[in-house]
Amino acid sequence: MARHLVSIAVVGIVAWPTLHVRPRDDFPLSTYPMFTASRGRVASFDVVVGRDGNDRLVRLDPRLIADTDEVMVAAETVTGAIVEGRASRLCEDVAMRVRRPRIVRVEVRTEQYDTIAWLRGHRRPSHVRAWADCRVPR
Amino acid sequence: MTDVPGERLRLVRVLTVGFAVGFLVVRLPHLLNLATYGADRFEPVGVLAPLGQPLDPALWRAVVLGALPVGVAFAAGRAARLTGPAFAAALLVIATYRSSWGHLSHADNLFTLHVGVLAVASALPRRRPADVLRLLSLVTVTTYVVSGIAKLRETGIAWVTGNVLRDQIAYDNVRKAVLGAPSSPLARHVVGHGQLLAVAALVALLVELGAPVALRSARWAGHWALAAWLFHLGVLAVMAITFPYQLSGVAYASMLPLERLSRRAARWRRAPRSSAASS
């Protein structure tokens, strides 16, 4: 009997977040919402990019964007900075980390794509909104 | 007669806690680097939710570095009544802190929970190894069922059409690419096959909601564990998302007859000595 009660309790604890009317993700008890959002084909991405001397766009990696090797942390850092009005500060932080001589400017921006078309090679964003632009210090 | 669940539980503890220690070692630079993150990025979750600001850097580094020898001792079964709860508590704080910077790392949930179950069991004066193994399997199974429920709750029957999965694969890969991270080279081929994606979405849902079949018997457990492992392999292939605990197979160790492998390995190790002695 005690074994069954313990089993029920363990299942209840692990499933607890999903039993709520409005499930809320947390750690280590989670609703495991990964892959569940209906994204649609058209999506916006908050990014930080570099520009070379010829104004060509250079993609920056998570290490330069947010001092991390985790892409999701980088994504949340950029979105958080935009939402909270800290895009200029993030831009300057990234510019300080960029040590590539060919990158002369950094931009914080939101790019919109048809993601399926992007995978098929159509890489031009349908919409771009710039939030901050700063020079790389020399 | 050998106590099969006891032997399996020992192996599961070595593998699970060993995995957690390995995770700390492999991610050590990243974990220590969290001490340098600004307070404006701090969004505490779970047991750390009450914190108003990040931990003191020295305290954080002490917790991370101190957890390593305690974890090794627990994996080896040394003073498990003390090292088990101490390591589980440290791991909970470390994994929670790692998820407190705007992104919840869902790859860390299951092994954190498993180490917690092993720690509580090691602290109890009397426990049946078979019950502990069953609890570990119950935790595994429940996490998959919760994942399946989340898919149905968020997308309803649309999930099964494969369109949600297609858009998710495309979104995730584009996000990685525009943020300068490696994406899956297979994604652009996969998104054009609607029927394949519909089958993949249905199979994913069956693996998740059907997870309780693993509790029926060892044979069912083996089949389900293989299906779940292949599911994670598929996620890695088309989304470049890694679930190391699941892909290592350790996540399913509690439901597999590890003791047979252990005995086979022991026989194999003894075999050369026997033949050398007889010659």
XYZ file of C-alpha atoms in Angstrom:
417
model
C 0.000 0.000 0.000
C 2.767 2.430 0.997
C 4.614 1.622 -2.241
C 1.566 2.556 -4.311
C 1.081 5.792 -2.389
C 4.720 6.750 -2.957
C 4.346 5.935 -6.675
C 1.198 8.054 -6.955
C 2.907 10.895 -5.099
C 5.951 10.796 -7.409
C 3.767 10.782 -10.540
C 1.692 13.631 -9.088
C 4.787 15.724 -8.323
C 6.322 15.261 -11.789
C 2.988 15.898 -13.524
C 2.050 18.778 -11.195
C 2.917 21.674 -13.551
C 0.686 20.276 -16.300
C -2.284 19.766 -13.946
C -2.733 23.513 -13.569
C -5.432 25.339 -15.495
C -2.727 27.654 -16.843
C 0.383 25.465 -16.956
C 3.609 27.314 -16.193
C 6.990 25.958 -17.130
C 9.591 25.731 -14.381
C 12.622 23.736 -13.292
C 13.014 20.831 -12.605
C 9.255 20.266 -12.756
C 8.253 21.222 -16.265
C 5.362 21.235 -18.691
C 7.909 20.323 -21.408
C 6.544 22.852 -23.892
C 9.426 22.442 -26.356
C 8.299 22.030 -29.958
C 4.633 22.646 -29.058
C 4.139 26.272 -30.145
C 2.369 26.830 -33.464
C 5.056 28.973 -35.081
C 3.580 29.453 -38.534
C 5.821 29.905 -41.562
C 6.514 33.593 -41.005
C 8.517 34.317 -37.873
C 10.576 37.120 -36.360
C 14.016 36.700 -34.826
C 15.812 39.121 -32.533
C 19.488 39.081 -33.492
C 22.760 40.941 -33.210
C 24.762 41.210 -36.430
C 28.019 42.785 -37.506
C 28.801 44.979 -40.531
C 32.129 45.019 -42.342
C 33.763 48.041 -43.975
C 31.699 47.457 -47.133
C 28.464 47.348 -45.104
C 28.142 43.611 -45.676
C 26.311 41.680 -42.961
C 28.328 39.285 -40.772
C 26.528 36.810 -38.499
C 27.779 36.843 -34.914
C 27.784 33.698 -32.773
C 26.301 33.236 -29.269
C 29.743 33.719 -27.700
C 29.966 37.234 -29.149
C 26.281 38.025 -28.658
C 25.854 36.935 -25.056
C 29.160 35.476 -23.825
C 27.680 31.980 -23.943
C 27.908 28.890 -26.108
C 24.168 28.271 -25.788
C 22.100 29.633 -28.655
C 18.887 29.782 -26.612
C 20.539 31.885 -23.920
C 21.788 34.220 -26.663
C 18.285 34.416 -28.185
C 16.677 35.217 -24.826
C 19.381 37.780 -24.049
C 18.704 39.709 -27.268
C 14.910 39.540 -26.892
C 15.151 40.554 -23.226
C 17.357 43.545 -24.099
C 14.920 44.708 -26.798
C 11.808 44.247 -24.663
C 13.361 46.002 -21.670
C 14.799 48.902 -23.675
C 18.430 47.831 -23.239
C 19.249 47.263 -26.922
C 21.835 50.090 -27.045
C 23.667 48.700 -24.037
C 23.658 45.180 -25.499
C 24.968 46.631 -28.763
C 27.880 48.248 -26.952
C 28.597 45.092 -24.912
C 28.748 43.031 -28.119
C 30.896 45.655 -29.847
C 33.378 45.378 -26.964
C 33.549 41.585 -27.431
C 33.978 41.713 -31.226
C 37.672 41.432 -31.957
C 37.443 40.727 -35.676
C 39.171 43.580 -37.519
C 36.797 43.447 -40.497
C 33.698 44.137 -38.371
C 33.307 47.876 -37.918
C 29.709 48.160 -36.667
C 27.215 46.129 -34.674
C 23.424 46.187 -34.991
C 20.672 44.868 -32.735
C 17.665 44.139 -34.910
C 14.599 42.004 -35.549
C 14.513 40.075 -38.818
C 11.377 38.498 -40.250
C 11.493 35.482 -42.562
C 9.341 32.853 -44.207
C 11.270 30.089 -42.467
C 10.457 27.357 -45.003
C 11.572 29.645 -47.841
C 14.729 30.493 -45.846
C 15.657 26.802 -45.676
C 15.127 26.609 -49.453
C 17.651 29.372 -49.986
C 15.591 32.587 -49.927
C 17.612 34.315 -47.232
C 16.447 37.925 -47.664
C 14.320 39.061 -44.680
C 10.804 40.244 -45.514
C 11.062 42.881 -42.787
C 13.835 44.330 -40.634
C 13.510 46.586 -37.625
C 16.677 48.092 -36.186
C 16.824 48.695 -32.425
C 20.389 49.842 -31.942
C 23.507 50.510 -33.994
C 26.989 51.099 -32.606
C 30.624 51.284 -33.701
C 33.219 48.672 -32.766
C 35.854 50.492 -30.668
C 39.431 50.362 -32.003
C 21.406 -15.984 -5.166
C 22.346 -12.588 -6.506
C 20.009 -9.739 -5.682
C 19.292 -8.633 -9.252
C 17.510 -5.317 -8.482
C 20.252 -4.465 -5.955
C 22.950 -4.993 -8.541
C 20.967 -3.031 -11.112
C 20.350 -0.189 -8.684
C 24.071 0.037 -7.983
C 24.793 0.217 -11.711
C 22.030 2.781 -12.255
C 23.448 4.928 -9.446
C 26.951 4.752 -10.962
C 25.643 5.623 -14.439
C 23.147 8.305 -13.434
C 25.294 10.106 -10.888
C 28.312 9.543 -13.133
C 26.413 11.237 -15.955
C 25.540 14.181 -13.701
C 29.185 14.560 -12.619
C 30.246 14.309 -16.270
C 27.731 17.014 -17.143
C 29.254 19.287 -14.488
C 32.775 18.603 -15.760
C 31.926 19.102 -19.455
C 29.901 22.256 -18.768
C 32.306 23.579 -16.107
C 33.553 26.579 -18.158
C 29.950 27.571 -18.990
C 28.783 27.063 -15.407
C 31.641 29.072 -13.893
C 31.065 31.791 -16.512
C 27.523 32.293 -15.173
C 29.166 34.155 -12.270
C 30.057 36.941 -14.710
C 26.515 37.422 -16.083
C 24.842 40.726 -15.312
C 21.973 40.953 -12.837
C 19.734 42.382 -15.595
C 19.686 38.931 -17.251
C 18.789 37.081 -14.029
C 15.323 35.464 -14.053
C 15.364 32.983 -11.171
C 13.166 29.875 -11.416
C 12.291 26.860 -9.282
C 13.873 26.694 -5.837
C 15.846 29.846 -6.622
C 12.758 31.898 -7.546
C 12.811 33.823 -4.233
C 16.296 35.205 -5.014
C 16.249 38.910 -5.808
C 19.705 38.938 -7.376
C 22.325 36.477 -8.642
C 24.360 34.451 -6.179
C 27.641 35.846 -4.969
C 30.234 34.714 -7.576
C 32.498 33.118 -4.932
C 29.566 31.196 -3.434
C 28.427 30.045 -6.879
C 31.901 28.794 -7.817
C 32.191 27.030 -4.455
C 28.879 25.205 -5.021
C 29.871 24.107 -8.540
C 33.396 22.999 -7.653
C 32.338 21.478 -4.332
C 29.661 19.363 -6.018
C 32.252 17.467 -8.084
C 33.991 15.419 -5.339
C 30.682 14.894 -3.526
C 29.153 13.555 -6.761
C 32.092 11.226 -7.353
C 31.749 9.903 -3.787
C 27.997 9.341 -4.241
C 28.522 7.569 -7.573
C 31.017 5.285 -5.840
C 28.582 4.662 -2.982
C 30.847 6.286 -0.361
C 28.854 7.594 2.640
C 25.834 7.635 0.333
C 23.447 8.693 3.112
C 25.333 11.975 3.306
C 26.858 12.412 -0.147
C 23.593 11.465 -1.917
C 21.388 14.246 -0.513
C 24.305 16.719 -0.564
C 25.015 16.084 -4.244
C 21.319 16.074 -5.208
C 20.819 19.419 -3.460
C 23.921 20.909 -5.105
C 22.888 19.582 -8.531
C 19.384 21.013 -8.089
C 20.832 24.445 -7.272
C 23.360 24.287 -10.127
C 20.873 23.122 -12.788
C 18.254 25.601 -11.561
C 20.762 28.460 -11.587
C 21.776 27.478 -15.143
C 18.101 27.780 -16.127
C 17.719 31.146 -14.388
C 19.020 33.307 -17.237
C 15.962 33.493 -19.474
C 16.062 29.988 -20.911
C 14.889 26.813 -19.188
C 17.220 23.982 -20.160
C 14.829 21.046 -20.636
C 17.707 18.648 -21.216
C 18.623 18.898 -17.515
C 15.266 18.045 -15.912
C 15.293 14.265 -16.026
C 18.753 13.566 -14.643
C 18.223 16.175 -11.911
C 15.015 14.362 -10.897
C 16.666 10.930 -11.131
C 19.571 12.001 -8.924
C 16.997 13.343 -6.461
C 15.195 9.987 -6.308
C 18.503 8.128 -5.881
C 19.564 10.536 -3.136
C 16.337 10.189 -1.160
C 16.520 6.404 -1.522
C 20.143 6.331 -0.349
C 19.215 8.328 2.754
C 16.479 5.891 3.808
C 17.497 3.238 6.323
C 15.369 0.550 4.638
C 14.547 0.471 0.973
C 13.786 -2.149 -1.640
C 16.016 -1.682 -4.707
C 13.150 -2.849 -6.950
C 10.967 -0.019 -5.610
C 13.665 2.597 -6.244
C 14.164 1.337 -9.794
C 10.428 1.461 -10.373
C 10.238 5.037 -9.063
C 13.048 6.082 -11.407
C 11.190 4.494 -14.331
C 7.937 6.162 -13.224
C 9.647 9.569 -13.281
C 10.991 8.874 -16.785
C 7.637 7.698 -18.087
C 5.736 10.603 -16.512
C 8.007 13.229 -18.094
C 7.299 11.771 -21.535
C 3.545 11.635 -20.922
C 3.593 15.268 -19.736
C 5.452 16.199 -22.960
C 2.796 14.451 -25.027
C -0.016 16.183 -23.137
C 1.715 19.549 -23.726
C 1.694 18.930 -27.489
C -2.018 18.100 -27.532
C -2.855 20.942 -25.161
C -0.988 23.560 -27.205
C -1.742 22.427 -30.738
C -4.607 19.942 -30.514
C -5.031 17.600 -33.434
C -2.999 19.983 -35.630
C 0.108 18.346 -34.197
C -0.688 15.105 -36.009
C -0.896 16.825 -39.418
C 2.851 17.425 -39.207
C 2.512 21.140 -40.013
C 3.319 22.228 -36.453
C 6.403 19.996 -36.482
C 7.433 21.303 -39.937
C 7.149 24.921 -38.819
C 8.957 24.126 -35.576
C 11.847 22.449 -37.433
C 12.092 25.416 -39.819
C 11.827 28.007 -37.023
C 14.406 26.330 -34.838
C 16.958 25.900 -37.612
C 16.554 29.451 -38.915
C 16.886 30.816 -35.370
C 20.147 28.908 -34.916
C 21.485 30.110 -38.266
C 20.684 33.810 -37.749
C 22.256 33.623 -34.293
C 25.446 32.186 -35.749
C 25.047 28.660 -34.365
C 25.227 25.316 -36.211
C 21.904 24.121 -37.645
C 20.835 20.817 -39.161
C 21.839 20.192 -42.781
C 18.886 17.769 -43.036
C 16.219 20.345 -42.165
C 15.825 21.801 -45.655
C 15.247 18.318 -47.077
C 12.797 17.262 -44.364
C 10.456 20.279 -44.424
C 9.374 19.463 -47.968
C 7.976 16.027 -47.039
C 4.588 16.633 -45.458
C 3.590 12.964 -45.189
C 6.892 12.006 -43.590
C 6.451 14.807 -41.055
C 2.881 13.712 -40.301
C 4.154 10.190 -39.571
C 7.035 11.567 -37.476
C 4.640 13.764 -35.478
C 2.326 10.811 -34.832
C 5.220 8.547 -33.829
C 6.573 11.222 -31.456
C 3.165 11.503 -29.825
C 2.832 7.716 -29.549
C 6.273 7.423 -27.949
C 5.395 10.107 -25.408
C 1.809 9.213 -24.535
C 2.576 5.493 -24.842
C 5.499 5.675 -22.409
C 3.604 3.796 -19.645
C 3.924 0.563 -21.675
C 7.537 0.549 -20.482
C 6.256 -0.342 -17.024
C 4.546 -3.543 -18.252
C 7.583 -5.799 -18.591
C 11.310 -5.823 -19.308
C 10.617 -6.586 -22.963
C 8.193 -3.667 -23.337
C 10.655 -1.443 -21.500
C 13.419 -2.379 -23.938
C 11.243 -1.702 -26.990
C 9.978 1.611 -25.618
C 13.456 2.764 -24.555
C 14.725 2.067 -28.083
C 11.800 4.016 -29.578
C 12.399 6.959 -27.232
C 16.131 6.918 -27.994
C 15.418 6.938 -31.749
C 12.995 9.828 -31.181
C 15.784 11.874 -29.569
C 18.164 10.842 -32.353
C 15.617 12.213 -34.847
C 15.379 15.487 -32.917
C 19.179 15.757 -33.028
C 19.264 14.996 -36.758
C 16.658 17.510 -37.933
C 16.813 20.201 -35.236
C 20.393 19.937 -33.943
C 18.973 19.791 -30.414
C 20.808 17.443 -28.061
C 19.320 15.672 -25.075
C 22.584 14.134 -23.801
C 21.048 12.172 -20.906
C 18.507 10.487 -23.166
C 20.914 9.993 -26.083
C 23.505 8.431 -23.763
C 20.872 5.818 -22.859
C 21.428 6.408 -19.127
C 17.939 7.928 -18.842
C 16.466 4.472 -19.519
C 18.940 2.483 -17.378
C 16.462 1.823 -14.549
C 14.202 -0.176 -16.876
C 16.893 -2.203 -18.641
C 18.572 -5.444 -17.433
C 21.965 -3.837 -16.872
C 23.021 -6.595 -14.512
C 23.159 -9.026 -17.451
C 25.589 -6.762 -19.293
C 27.609 -6.395 -16.110
C 27.838 -10.169 -15.656
C 28.676 -10.695 -19.307
C 31.467 -8.122 -18.992
C 32.739 -9.849 -15.842
C 32.816 -13.226 -17.628
C 34.618 -11.656 -20.584
C 37.218 -10.147 -18.256
C 37.804 -13.482 -16.545
C 38.019 -15.528 -19.746
C 41.620 -14.667 -20.837
C 42.944 -15.403 -17.320
C 41.295 -18.874 -17.320
C 42.766 -19.763 -20.698
C 46.201 -18.467 -19.624
C 46.036 -20.573 -16.450
C 45.126 -23.725 -18.380
C 47.972 -23.380 -20.918
